[in-house]
Amino acid sequence: MERIINALKELHEINTAYSLPVEPIDKLLLEVDTARVCTPIIGKFSSGKSALLNTLLGYSRKILKEDITPETAVPTEIVYSSDEDRVWIVKNDGGQEQISVEDFRQLEVDANTVYCTRLSLKNHFLEEIPEVMLVDMPGFESGYEVHNRAIDAYLPLSLAYIIAVPADDMIIRSSVGNILKELCLHDMPLCVVITKYDKRNDDFEDTFLAMKESLKRFIGDHKVTYCITSSYIGDADELKEFLRRIQESSQEILARKFRTSVLSVADGTEKYLTATLKGSEMSESELDEQEERLGKQMDALNTRFSKEKKDFDLQISDCVEEIKSDIQIALEKEEPSLVAMAMNNQNLNERINLVVRNAVTVSIKKRFIPKVDRYLKRVENCINSETIGDVQVCFYFNSEAAGKGMVSATAAAVGAILGGGPVIGGIIAGVILLVAKIKGDKKREEMKSQIRTKLHSEVYPQVLREVGQGIQIAIEKQLQMINTSIEDEIKAQRDSLEKALEDIREKMADEKEKRENLGIDIRADLERIQVIRSSIGLAP
């Protein structure tokens, strides 16, 4: 990250010298300065999450309340500050309010209006992990809306999830198990922290082994790190070591995130300098020809890119139908559980939500992300094969981040539809009403048959209709973001080349000595850019 920052500062200096835009560099420097690797801590209520964080922070007075209720539970983000302690309340409408740490200790928030709280603390242990953001998540008994938020808001930023399991209750309930299952679909590293070790039973070792076996129902053979802690005696050494390892990895992870953006800025600056150097050796008539050729080449490039976009857009509808088919299969596979829940008058919303989200995640990764990868490679080949104004054009895009964003955004859209859709909720309520009406009048197998008929005739079709629309909208929105970034990249390169030619025209009347000095300066700065590329590990 230090090399990333130095590269951006040097590019800022070069761009300033040639009156090139520096706003994108300033924006990147701000993002780099505030970037953190997110590590949420999840678990059921009273699992010891807040007490665990209080132990990690080591304050003589607890900073996080440990007796919150579902109605007052919101995520609490915690990062290191080299300055004074600060606390912000972030509202659902985007507004923020700053309060003191002392007021935060007494704070009770309304989860309906507050999105999260953010703590920036000058703390000894946080100083050891400055690039890590810890997040105290609400307990999952507060409903699947919190489940969705934990995945959708924090997954794209996270390096690992920490799961708190109390030593006196090491039963993995479905509320936590289901989120573990979904995290495994995203290949997310997991750390299970046994809290309240001082309250362990005499048969702790046997119970611990049984818990590990129980986890396999949800995560299979997914690798898990285990830590044992006790807030009562202030012992969290194993977890601290785990977080230190995250800190060690964070530099490369964050650098990988920003490397593509730095290369894009460097590329634009390099194109300008190369074009200026070549243009400084041209006559005015040659510059006219160069400008005309530049316009034609850019038009041809945009035409090819537009064709690639249209070709790919034609694949979206077919892919959405394939994803809906996967959802149908997943729902039918879960049908025995849904029928049993309906017969017991249990709400089906949460189970259907989880089944559909998981099916969407798996299906998009299997069916759509490979298509996106191929599309980006075609666009990359289309752009990189072009020489515009005698300057080779390059295109950089982080396809891994794009794919991860698309999966998360689509799952979030599906969760919003299933969580807040009155039509689907009404149909599912109708299933429960059906059970109440026929209970006692029908034999058990007849009841099951009626419920299955209701699921197939009303619930599944409506879920697929609404979810299908949501998936298509989410995918199209993500693709629009990708295409916009590609268009911005093409425009930025065109702007650099056009500015180079304009600047050359202004310097045409300069004395020969000044023009020669300009060439010397440009060659020196081109060498600096090659050093920048090498410093972040991607020399051509």
mmCIF file of N, CA and C in Angstrom, residues 96-163:
data_model
loop_
_atom_site.group_PDB
_atom_site.id
_atom_site.type_symbol
_atom_site.label_atom_id
_atom_site.label_comp_id
_atom_site.label_asym_id
_atom_site.label_seq_id
_atom_site.Cartn_x
_atom_site.Cartn_y
_atom_site.Cartn_z
ATOM 1 N N GLN A 96 -25.624 11.704 9.143
ATOM 2 C CA GLN A 96 -24.701 11.282 10.199
ATOM 3 C C GLN A 96 -24.738 12.271 11.355
ATOM 4 N N GLU A 97 -24.492 11.745 12.546
ATOM 5 C CA GLU A 97 -24.430 12.578 13.749
ATOM 6 C C GLU A 97 -23.241 12.118 14.588
ATOM 7 N N GLN A 98 -22.394 13.058 14.993
ATOM 8 C CA GLN A 98 -21.229 12.712 15.811
ATOM 9 C C GLN A 98 -21.557 12.896 17.283
ATOM 10 N N ILE A 99 -21.160 11.904 18.096
ATOM 11 C CA ILE A 99 -21.367 11.978 19.543
ATOM 12 C C ILE A 99 -20.075 11.588 20.243
ATOM 13 N N SER A 100 -20.030 11.780 21.547
ATOM 14 C CA SER A 100 -18.849 11.413 22.325
ATOM 15 C C SER A 100 -18.870 9.920 22.663
ATOM 16 N N VAL A 101 -17.705 9.400 23.011
ATOM 17 C CA VAL A 101 -17.616 7.997 23.425
ATOM 18 C C VAL A 101 -18.469 7.767 24.671
ATOM 19 N N GLU A 102 -18.477 8.738 25.578
ATOM 20 C CA GLU A 102 -19.263 8.588 26.802
ATOM 21 C C GLU A 102 -20.754 8.503 26.482
ATOM 22 N N ASP A 103 -21.213 9.322 25.541
ATOM 23 C CA ASP A 103 -22.619 9.250 25.146
ATOM 24 C C ASP A 103 -22.910 7.925 24.449
ATOM 25 N N PHE A 104 -21.925 7.420 23.698
ATOM 26 C CA PHE A 104 -22.128 6.140 23.000
ATOM 27 C C PHE A 104 -22.321 4.997 23.994
ATOM 28 N N ARG A 105 -21.607 5.064 25.119
ATOM 29 C CA ARG A 105 -21.739 4.001 26.127
ATOM 30 C C ARG A 105 -23.179 3.886 26.633
ATOM 31 N N GLN A 106 -23.903 5.004 26.635
ATOM 32 C CA GLN A 106 -25.283 5.000 27.122
ATOM 33 C C GLN A 106 -26.312 4.945 25.988
ATOM 34 N N LEU A 107 -25.838 4.903 24.744
ATOM 35 C CA LEU A 107 -26.725 5.074 23.590
ATOM 36 C C LEU A 107 -27.662 3.890 23.381
ATOM 37 N N GLU A 108 -28.921 4.201 23.108
ATOM 38 C CA GLU A 108 -29.881 3.207 22.629
ATOM 39 C C GLU A 108 -30.434 3.725 21.312
ATOM 40 N N VAL A 109 -30.294 2.945 20.255
ATOM 41 C CA VAL A 109 -30.714 3.408 18.933
ATOM 42 C C VAL A 109 -31.947 2.635 18.482
ATOM 43 N N ASP A 110 -32.627 3.208 17.505
ATOM 44 C CA ASP A 110 -33.776 2.556 16.891
ATOM 45 C C ASP A 110 -33.303 1.949 15.575
ATOM 46 N N ALA A 111 -33.311 0.623 15.502
ATOM 47 C CA ALA A 111 -32.812 -0.057 14.303
ATOM 48 C C ALA A 111 -33.633 0.292 13.066
ATOM 49 N N ASN A 112 -34.813 0.859 13.243
ATOM 50 C CA ASN A 112 -35.637 1.240 12.094
ATOM 51 C C ASN A 112 -35.152 2.534 11.446
ATOM 52 N N THR A 113 -34.379 3.328 12.184
ATOM 53 C CA THR A 113 -33.912 4.607 11.641
ATOM 54 C C THR A 113 -32.392 4.693 11.540
ATOM 55 N N VAL A 114 -31.662 3.866 12.304
ATOM 56 C CA VAL A 114 -30.197 3.923 12.312
ATOM 57 C C VAL A 114 -29.633 2.746 11.542
ATOM 58 N N TYR A 115 -28.740 3.038 10.585
ATOM 59 C CA TYR A 115 -28.127 1.982 9.769
ATOM 60 C C TYR A 115 -26.977 1.305 10.521
ATOM 61 N N CYS A 116 -26.088 2.123 11.117
ATOM 62 C CA CYS A 116 -24.968 1.561 11.879
ATOM 63 C C CYS A 116 -24.361 2.662 12.727
ATOM 64 N N THR A 117 -23.467 2.266 13.641
ATOM 65 C CA THR A 117 -22.641 3.228 14.363
ATOM 66 C C THR A 117 -21.186 2.959 13.989
ATOM 67 N N ARG A 118 -20.370 4.029 13.973
ATOM 68 C CA ARG A 118 -18.961 3.899 13.580
ATOM 69 C C ARG A 118 -18.078 4.474 14.663
ATOM 70 N N LEU A 119 -17.149 3.638 15.135
ATOM 71 C CA LEU A 119 -16.219 4.049 16.175
ATOM 72 C C LEU A 119 -14.822 4.150 15.583
ATOM 73 N N SER A 120 -14.195 5.288 15.746
ATOM 74 C CA SER A 120 -12.803 5.486 15.338
ATOM 75 C C SER A 120 -12.021 5.757 16.611
ATOM 76 N N LEU A 121 -11.225 4.770 17.035
ATOM 77 C CA LEU A 121 -10.652 4.788 18.380
ATOM 78 C C LEU A 121 -9.120 4.775 18.367
ATOM 79 N N LYS A 122 -8.546 5.593 19.242
ATOM 80 C CA LYS A 122 -7.103 5.562 19.460
ATOM 81 C C LYS A 122 -6.826 4.499 20.524
ATOM 82 N N ASN A 123 -6.612 3.274 20.031
ATOM 83 C CA ASN A 123 -6.590 2.100 20.905
ATOM 84 C C ASN A 123 -5.334 1.284 20.625
ATOM 85 N N HIS A 124 -4.724 0.739 21.684
ATOM 86 C CA HIS A 124 -3.441 0.041 21.540
ATOM 87 C C HIS A 124 -3.544 -1.177 20.630
ATOM 88 N N PHE A 125 -4.576 -2.019 20.819
ATOM 89 C CA PHE A 125 -4.663 -3.207 19.969
ATOM 90 C C PHE A 125 -5.055 -2.840 18.546
ATOM 91 N N LEU A 126 -5.993 -1.906 18.388
ATOM 92 C CA LEU A 126 -6.365 -1.483 17.035
ATOM 93 C C LEU A 126 -5.181 -0.898 16.278
ATOM 94 N N GLU A 127 -4.246 -0.321 17.024
ATOM 95 C CA GLU A 127 -3.038 0.221 16.386
ATOM 96 C C GLU A 127 -2.217 -0.896 15.731
ATOM 97 N N GLU A 128 -2.350 -2.125 16.251
ATOM 98 C CA GLU A 128 -1.642 -3.270 15.658
ATOM 99 C C GLU A 128 -2.321 -3.742 14.370
ATOM 100 N N ILE A 129 -3.606 -3.414 14.206
ATOM 101 C CA ILE A 129 -4.356 -3.870 13.020
ATOM 102 C C ILE A 129 -5.029 -2.669 12.340
ATOM 103 N N PRO A 130 -4.259 -1.656 11.934
ATOM 104 C CA PRO A 130 -4.854 -0.406 11.436
ATOM 105 C C PRO A 130 -5.643 -0.547 10.145
ATOM 106 N N GLU A 131 -5.353 -1.605 9.359
ATOM 107 C CA GLU A 131 -6.078 -1.784 8.094
ATOM 108 C C GLU A 131 -7.276 -2.720 8.234
ATOM 109 N N VAL A 132 -7.626 -3.094 9.453
ATOM 110 C CA VAL A 132 -8.759 -4.003 9.696
ATOM 111 C C VAL A 132 -9.916 -3.222 10.303
ATOM 112 N N MET A 133 -11.125 -3.450 9.802
ATOM 113 C CA MET A 133 -12.326 -2.882 10.394
ATOM 114 C C MET A 133 -13.139 -4.019 11.014
ATOM 115 N N LEU A 134 -13.280 -4.010 12.322
ATOM 116 C CA LEU A 134 -14.113 -4.985 13.019
ATOM 117 C C LEU A 134 -15.565 -4.495 12.990
ATOM 118 N N VAL A 135 -16.500 -5.423 12.837
ATOM 119 C CA VAL A 135 -17.921 -5.053 12.815
ATOM 120 C C VAL A 135 -18.680 -5.968 13.772
ATOM 121 N N ASP A 136 -19.252 -5.367 14.802
ATOM 122 C CA ASP A 136 -20.093 -6.108 15.746
ATOM 123 C C ASP A 136 -21.489 -6.176 15.136
ATOM 124 N N MET A 137 -21.874 -7.356 14.629
ATOM 125 C CA MET A 137 -23.163 -7.512 13.957
ATOM 126 C C MET A 137 -24.263 -7.856 14.959
ATOM 127 N N PRO A 138 -25.499 -7.410 14.693
ATOM 128 C CA PRO A 138 -26.621 -7.800 15.561
ATOM 129 C C PRO A 138 -26.820 -9.314 15.537
ATOM 130 N N GLY A 139 -27.415 -9.843 16.605
ATOM 131 C CA GLY A 139 -27.723 -11.266 16.642
ATOM 132 C C GLY A 139 -28.743 -11.642 15.584
ATOM 133 N N PHE A 140 -28.636 -12.840 15.074
ATOM 134 C CA PHE A 140 -29.459 -13.213 13.935
ATOM 135 C C PHE A 140 -30.882 -13.616 14.300
ATOM 136 N N GLU A 141 -31.197 -13.642 15.592
ATOM 137 C CA GLU A 141 -32.582 -13.875 15.951
ATOM 138 C C GLU A 141 -33.469 -12.684 15.596
ATOM 139 N N SER A 142 -32.847 -11.557 15.223
ATOM 140 C CA SER A 142 -33.636 -10.368 14.888
ATOM 141 C C SER A 142 -34.226 -10.434 13.493
ATOM 142 N N GLY A 143 -34.037 -11.540 12.776
ATOM 143 C CA GLY A 143 -34.723 -11.723 11.498
ATOM 144 C C GLY A 143 -33.794 -11.769 10.306
ATOM 145 N N TYR A 144 -34.338 -12.260 9.173
ATOM 146 C CA TYR A 144 -33.488 -12.436 8.011
ATOM 147 C C TYR A 144 -33.142 -11.124 7.329
ATOM 148 N N GLU A 145 -33.785 -9.992 7.707
ATOM 149 C CA GLU A 145 -33.342 -8.705 7.177
ATOM 150 C C GLU A 145 -31.907 -8.419 7.627
ATOM 151 N N VAL A 146 -31.603 -8.771 8.894
ATOM 152 C CA VAL A 146 -30.244 -8.583 9.396
ATOM 153 C C VAL A 146 -29.288 -9.544 8.702
ATOM 154 N N HIS A 147 -29.753 -10.761 8.489
ATOM 155 C CA HIS A 147 -28.962 -11.743 7.730
ATOM 156 C C HIS A 147 -28.579 -11.150 6.376
ATOM 157 N N ASN A 148 -29.561 -10.603 5.663
ATOM 158 C CA ASN A 148 -29.292 -10.025 4.354
ATOM 159 C C ASN A 148 -28.272 -8.904 4.448
ATOM 160 N N ARG A 149 -28.440 -8.025 5.448
ATOM 161 C CA ARG A 149 -27.536 -6.890 5.572
ATOM 162 C C ARG A 149 -26.109 -7.358 5.847
ATOM 163 N N ALA A 150 -25.967 -8.373 6.690
ATOM 164 C CA ALA A 150 -24.632 -8.873 7.019
ATOM 165 C C ALA A 150 -23.903 -9.366 5.783
ATOM 166 N N ILE A 151 -24.654 -10.006 4.882
ATOM 167 C CA ILE A 151 -24.055 -10.509 3.648
ATOM 168 C C ILE A 151 -23.899 -9.388 2.634
ATOM 169 N N ASP A 152 -24.970 -8.668 2.360
ATOM 170 C CA ASP A 152 -24.992 -7.737 1.244
ATOM 171 C C ASP A 152 -24.131 -6.501 1.478
ATOM 172 N N ALA A 153 -24.147 -5.961 2.699
ATOM 173 C CA ALA A 153 -23.418 -4.728 2.956
ATOM 174 C C ALA A 153 -21.939 -4.961 3.216
ATOM 175 N N TYR A 154 -21.600 -6.103 3.809
ATOM 176 C CA TYR A 154 -20.228 -6.275 4.262
ATOM 177 C C TYR A 154 -19.423 -7.326 3.499
ATOM 178 N N LEU A 155 -20.086 -8.246 2.822
ATOM 179 C CA LEU A 155 -19.352 -9.291 2.114
ATOM 180 C C LEU A 155 -18.365 -8.745 1.085
ATOM 181 N N PRO A 156 -18.746 -7.766 0.247
ATOM 182 C CA PRO A 156 -17.790 -7.285 -0.755
ATOM 183 C C PRO A 156 -16.533 -6.654 -0.157
ATOM 184 N N LEU A 157 -16.591 -6.254 1.120
ATOM 185 C CA LEU A 157 -15.464 -5.583 1.764
ATOM 186 C C LEU A 157 -14.656 -6.521 2.641
ATOM 187 N N SER A 158 -15.117 -7.745 2.844
ATOM 188 C CA SER A 158 -14.589 -8.578 3.924
ATOM 189 C C SER A 158 -13.486 -9.524 3.484
ATOM 190 N N LEU A 159 -12.569 -9.766 4.418
ATOM 191 C CA LEU A 159 -11.537 -10.776 4.240
ATOM 192 C C LEU A 159 -11.927 -12.059 4.966
ATOM 193 N N ALA A 160 -12.625 -11.924 6.085
ATOM 194 C CA ALA A 160 -13.028 -13.102 6.860
ATOM 195 C C ALA A 160 -14.225 -12.736 7.725
ATOM 196 N N TYR A 161 -14.968 -13.756 8.123
ATOM 197 C CA TYR A 161 -16.065 -13.592 9.078
ATOM 198 C C TYR A 161 -15.701 -14.358 10.344
ATOM 199 N N ILE A 162 -15.987 -13.733 11.493
ATOM 200 C CA ILE A 162 -15.758 -14.366 12.791
ATOM 201 C C ILE A 162 -17.115 -14.750 13.374
ATOM 202 N N ILE A 163 -17.261 -16.001 13.779
ATOM 203 C CA ILE A 163 -18.531 -16.493 14.315
ATOM 204 C C ILE A 163 -18.352 -16.770 15.802
#
